[in-house]
Coordinates of C-alpha atoms in Angstrom, one line a residue:
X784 CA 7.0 -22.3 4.3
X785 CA 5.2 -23.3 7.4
X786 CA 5.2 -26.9 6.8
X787 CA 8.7 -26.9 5.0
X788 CA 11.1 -24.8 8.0
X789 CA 9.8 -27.5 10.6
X790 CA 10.8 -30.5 8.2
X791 CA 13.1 -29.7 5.6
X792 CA 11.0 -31.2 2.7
X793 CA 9.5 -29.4 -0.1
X794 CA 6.6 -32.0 -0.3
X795 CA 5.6 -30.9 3.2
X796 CA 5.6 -27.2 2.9
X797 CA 3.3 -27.7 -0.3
X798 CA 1.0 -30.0 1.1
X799 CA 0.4 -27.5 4.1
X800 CA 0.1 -24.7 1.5
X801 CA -2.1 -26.6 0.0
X802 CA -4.4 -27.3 2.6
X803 CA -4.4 -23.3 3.7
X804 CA -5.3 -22.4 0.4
X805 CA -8.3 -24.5 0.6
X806 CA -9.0 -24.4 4.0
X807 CA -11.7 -21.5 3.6
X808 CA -13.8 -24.0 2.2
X809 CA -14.4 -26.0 5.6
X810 CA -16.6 -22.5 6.8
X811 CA -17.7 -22.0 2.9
X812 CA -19.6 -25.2 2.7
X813 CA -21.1 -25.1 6.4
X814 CA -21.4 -21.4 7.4
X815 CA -21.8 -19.3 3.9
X816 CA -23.7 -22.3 2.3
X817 CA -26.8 -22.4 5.1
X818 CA -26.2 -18.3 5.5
X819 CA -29.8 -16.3 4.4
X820 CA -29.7 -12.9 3.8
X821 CA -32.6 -9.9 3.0
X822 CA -33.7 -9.1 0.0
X823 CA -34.0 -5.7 1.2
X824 CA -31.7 -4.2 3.5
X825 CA -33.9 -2.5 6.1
X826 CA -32.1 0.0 8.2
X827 CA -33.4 1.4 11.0
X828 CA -32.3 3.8 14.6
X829 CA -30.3 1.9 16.8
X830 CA -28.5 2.5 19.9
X831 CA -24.7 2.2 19.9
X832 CA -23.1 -0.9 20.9
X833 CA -21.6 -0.6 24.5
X834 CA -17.5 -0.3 25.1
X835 CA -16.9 -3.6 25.5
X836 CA -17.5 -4.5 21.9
X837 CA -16.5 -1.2 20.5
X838 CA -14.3 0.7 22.8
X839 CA -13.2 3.5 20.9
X840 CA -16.4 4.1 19.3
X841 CA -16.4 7.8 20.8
X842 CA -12.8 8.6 19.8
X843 CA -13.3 8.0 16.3
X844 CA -16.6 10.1 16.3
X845 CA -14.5 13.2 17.4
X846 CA -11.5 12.0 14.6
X847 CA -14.6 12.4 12.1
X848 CA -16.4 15.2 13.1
X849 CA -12.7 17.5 13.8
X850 CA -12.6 17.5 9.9
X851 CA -16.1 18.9 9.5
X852 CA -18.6 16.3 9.6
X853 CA -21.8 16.3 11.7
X854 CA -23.3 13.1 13.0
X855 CA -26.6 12.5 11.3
X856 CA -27.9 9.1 12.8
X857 CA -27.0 5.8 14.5
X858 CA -28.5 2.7 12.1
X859 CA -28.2 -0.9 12.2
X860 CA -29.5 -3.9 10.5
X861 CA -29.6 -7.4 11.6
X862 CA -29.9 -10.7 10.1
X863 CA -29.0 -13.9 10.5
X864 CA -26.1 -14.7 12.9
X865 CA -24.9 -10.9 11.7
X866 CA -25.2 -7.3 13.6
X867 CA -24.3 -4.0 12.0
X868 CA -24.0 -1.1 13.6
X869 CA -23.3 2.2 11.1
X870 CA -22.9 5.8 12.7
X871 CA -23.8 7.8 9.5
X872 CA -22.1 11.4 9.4
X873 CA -22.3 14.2 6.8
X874 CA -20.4 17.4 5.7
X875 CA -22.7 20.0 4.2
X876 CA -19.5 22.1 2.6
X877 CA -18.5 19.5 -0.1
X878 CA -21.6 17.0 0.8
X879 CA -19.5 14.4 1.5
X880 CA -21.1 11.5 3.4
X881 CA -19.3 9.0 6.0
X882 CA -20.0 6.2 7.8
X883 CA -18.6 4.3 10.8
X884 CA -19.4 0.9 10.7
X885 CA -19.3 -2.2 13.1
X886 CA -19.8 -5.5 11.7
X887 CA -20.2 -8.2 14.7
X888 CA -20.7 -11.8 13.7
X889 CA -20.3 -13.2 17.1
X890 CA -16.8 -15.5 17.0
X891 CA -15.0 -12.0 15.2
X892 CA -15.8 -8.3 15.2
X893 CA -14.5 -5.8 12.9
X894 CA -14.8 -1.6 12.2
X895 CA -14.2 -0.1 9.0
X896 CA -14.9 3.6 8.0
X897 CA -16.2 4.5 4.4
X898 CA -16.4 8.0 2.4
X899 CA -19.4 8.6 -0.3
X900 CA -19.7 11.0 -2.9
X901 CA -22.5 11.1 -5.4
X902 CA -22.8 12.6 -8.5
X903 CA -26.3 14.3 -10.4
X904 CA -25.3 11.6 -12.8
X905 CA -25.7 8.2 -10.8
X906 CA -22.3 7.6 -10.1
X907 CA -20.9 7.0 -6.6
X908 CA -17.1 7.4 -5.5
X909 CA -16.2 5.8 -1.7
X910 CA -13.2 5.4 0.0
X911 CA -13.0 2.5 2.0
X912 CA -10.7 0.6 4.5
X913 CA -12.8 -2.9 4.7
X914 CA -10.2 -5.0 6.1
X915 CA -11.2 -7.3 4.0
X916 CA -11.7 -8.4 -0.1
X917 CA -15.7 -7.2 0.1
X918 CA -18.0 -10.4 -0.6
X919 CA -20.3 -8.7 -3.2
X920 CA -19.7 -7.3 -6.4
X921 CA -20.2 -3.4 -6.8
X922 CA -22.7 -1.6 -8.4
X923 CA -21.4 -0.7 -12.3
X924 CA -22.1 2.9 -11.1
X925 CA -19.5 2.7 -8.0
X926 CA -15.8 3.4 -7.9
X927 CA -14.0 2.1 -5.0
X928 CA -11.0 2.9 -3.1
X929 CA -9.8 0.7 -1.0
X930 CA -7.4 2.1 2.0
X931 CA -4.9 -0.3 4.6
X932 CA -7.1 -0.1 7.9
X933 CA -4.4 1.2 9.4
X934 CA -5.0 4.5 7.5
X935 CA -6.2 7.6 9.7
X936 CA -9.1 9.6 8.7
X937 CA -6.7 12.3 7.8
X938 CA -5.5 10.2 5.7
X939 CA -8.6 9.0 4.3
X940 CA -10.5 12.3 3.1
X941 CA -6.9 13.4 1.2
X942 CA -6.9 10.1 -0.6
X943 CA -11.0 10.3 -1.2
X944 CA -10.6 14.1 -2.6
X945 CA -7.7 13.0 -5.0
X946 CA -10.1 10.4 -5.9
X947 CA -12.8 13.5 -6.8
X948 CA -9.5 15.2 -8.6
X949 CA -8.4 12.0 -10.7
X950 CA -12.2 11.8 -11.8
X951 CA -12.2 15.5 -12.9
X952 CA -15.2 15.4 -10.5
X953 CA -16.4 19.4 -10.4
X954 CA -18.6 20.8 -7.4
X955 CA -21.7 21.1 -10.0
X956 CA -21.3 17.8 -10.1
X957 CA -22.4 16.7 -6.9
X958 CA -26.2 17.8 -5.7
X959 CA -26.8 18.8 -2.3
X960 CA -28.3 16.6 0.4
X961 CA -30.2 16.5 3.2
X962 CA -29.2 14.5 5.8
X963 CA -32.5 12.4 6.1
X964 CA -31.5 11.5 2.1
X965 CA -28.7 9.8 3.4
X966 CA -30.0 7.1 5.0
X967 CA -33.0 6.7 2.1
X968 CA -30.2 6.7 -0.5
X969 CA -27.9 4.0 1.7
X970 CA -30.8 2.0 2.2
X971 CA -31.3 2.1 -2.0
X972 CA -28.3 1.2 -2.3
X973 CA -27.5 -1.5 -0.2
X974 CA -31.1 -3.4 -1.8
X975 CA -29.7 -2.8 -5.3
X976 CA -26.4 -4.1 -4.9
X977 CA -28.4 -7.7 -3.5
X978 CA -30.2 -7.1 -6.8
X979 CA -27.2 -7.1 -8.7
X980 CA -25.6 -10.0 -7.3
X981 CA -28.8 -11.9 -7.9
X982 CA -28.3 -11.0 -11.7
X983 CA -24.9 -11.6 -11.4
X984 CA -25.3 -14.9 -10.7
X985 CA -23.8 -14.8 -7.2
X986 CA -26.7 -15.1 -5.3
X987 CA -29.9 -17.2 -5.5
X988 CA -33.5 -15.8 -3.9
X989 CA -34.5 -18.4 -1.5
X990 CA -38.0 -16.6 -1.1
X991 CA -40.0 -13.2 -1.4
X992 CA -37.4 -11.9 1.6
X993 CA -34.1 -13.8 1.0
X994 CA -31.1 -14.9 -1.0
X995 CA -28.6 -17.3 -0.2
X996 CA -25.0 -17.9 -1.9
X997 CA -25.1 -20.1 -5.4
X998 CA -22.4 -22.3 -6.1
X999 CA -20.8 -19.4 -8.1
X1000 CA -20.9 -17.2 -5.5
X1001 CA -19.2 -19.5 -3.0
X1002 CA -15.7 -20.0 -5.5
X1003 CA -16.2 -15.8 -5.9
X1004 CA -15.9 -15.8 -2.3
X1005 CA -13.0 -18.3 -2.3
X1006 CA -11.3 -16.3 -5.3
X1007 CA -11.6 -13.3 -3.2
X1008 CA -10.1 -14.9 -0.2
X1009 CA -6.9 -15.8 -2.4
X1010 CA -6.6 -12.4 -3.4
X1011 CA -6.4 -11.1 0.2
X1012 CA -3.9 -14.4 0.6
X1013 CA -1.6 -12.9 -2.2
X1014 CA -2.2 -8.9 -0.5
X1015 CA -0.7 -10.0 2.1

């Protein structure tokens, strides 16, 4: 449409569709191709990031905690040319967990807020708004459901507990936690979804510490960005 409104011809608009569509694959084959991640996500205290690269930081941490949720920590892991900051929270009534997370890879930025409940059984149910198609497969064990990032919070635990209710998930269901569990079980998790993207066949250990994208996992990555394409 782009390339057709400026010129009138159909051959124009395709080839500049065509070359959007497969533009993703100019950073795919330089950035994602050299990128090397952990093996094992470490997560560890650290200090929030400062106003200028997360400005409302401090008014989403009241939005959270007016529904009930007490701030447990302030994590973050780093690797490569990538910086996370995650403000974990928890809510000891219904031992729901959630987590404010800053993802900054230098040239973009990005926050997303997620909400975990796990079952005596294995089985984890989160509500997200990623603003994006996520870049790893889940664990079989997770259900996700994905929010607009324009959603509120409000908005957010409603659609997470009709997530619980759709699931016929009851309250002997879900164990209680302490909040120092949190981060352990986060931690677990985050190491065996790398571990089951390296089965998968997405991703390739480089060495003892790292994994890098395999050929597979770059065209998942490029499926997932024609997915977003078509949400949109």
């Amino acid at each position: 449409l782009l390339g057709y409104l400026p010129s009138g011809n159909w051959a124009v608009g395709l080839a500049v569709a065509t070359l959007w569509i497969f533009l993703p694959w100019l950073e795919i084959l330089t950035k994602i191709r050299a990128l090397r991640m952990p093996l094992e996500r470490e997560l560890a205290h650290k200090n929030p990031p400062g106003r200028d690269l997360f400005p409302n930081l401090d008014d989403l941490t009241e939005e959270i905690e007016r529904q009930g949720f007490e701030l447990v920590n302030d994590l973050g892991c780093d690797w490569d040319a990538q910086h996370q900051f995650l403000r974990l929270f928890h809510r000891p009534s219904d031992q729901t967990q959630a987590a404010l997370c800053l993802v900054d890879q230098g040239n973009i930025a990005f926050y997303y807020i997620s909400l975990v409940t796990r079952l005596l059984d294995g089985r984890v149910f989160t509500t997200w708004n990623y603003p994006f198609s996520y870049s790893l497969k889940f664990l079989p064990q997770t259900h996700i459901q994905r929010l607009r990032s324009t959603a509120s919070f409000i908005a957010m635990c409603e659609a997470h507990q009709h997530l619980l209710s759709r699931n016929k998930i009851s309250v002997d269901a879900i164990p209680k936690l302490d909040p120092p569990q949190l981060q352990a079980l986060l931690q677990q998790d985050l190491t065996a979804q790398i571990t089951h993207n390296v089965r998968a066949g997405l991703l390739a250990q480089v060495d003892k510490q790292q994994v890098r994208y395999t050929w597979r996992g770059m065209f998942y990555l490029w499926f997932r960005f024609l997915w977003d394409f078509v949400r949109l």
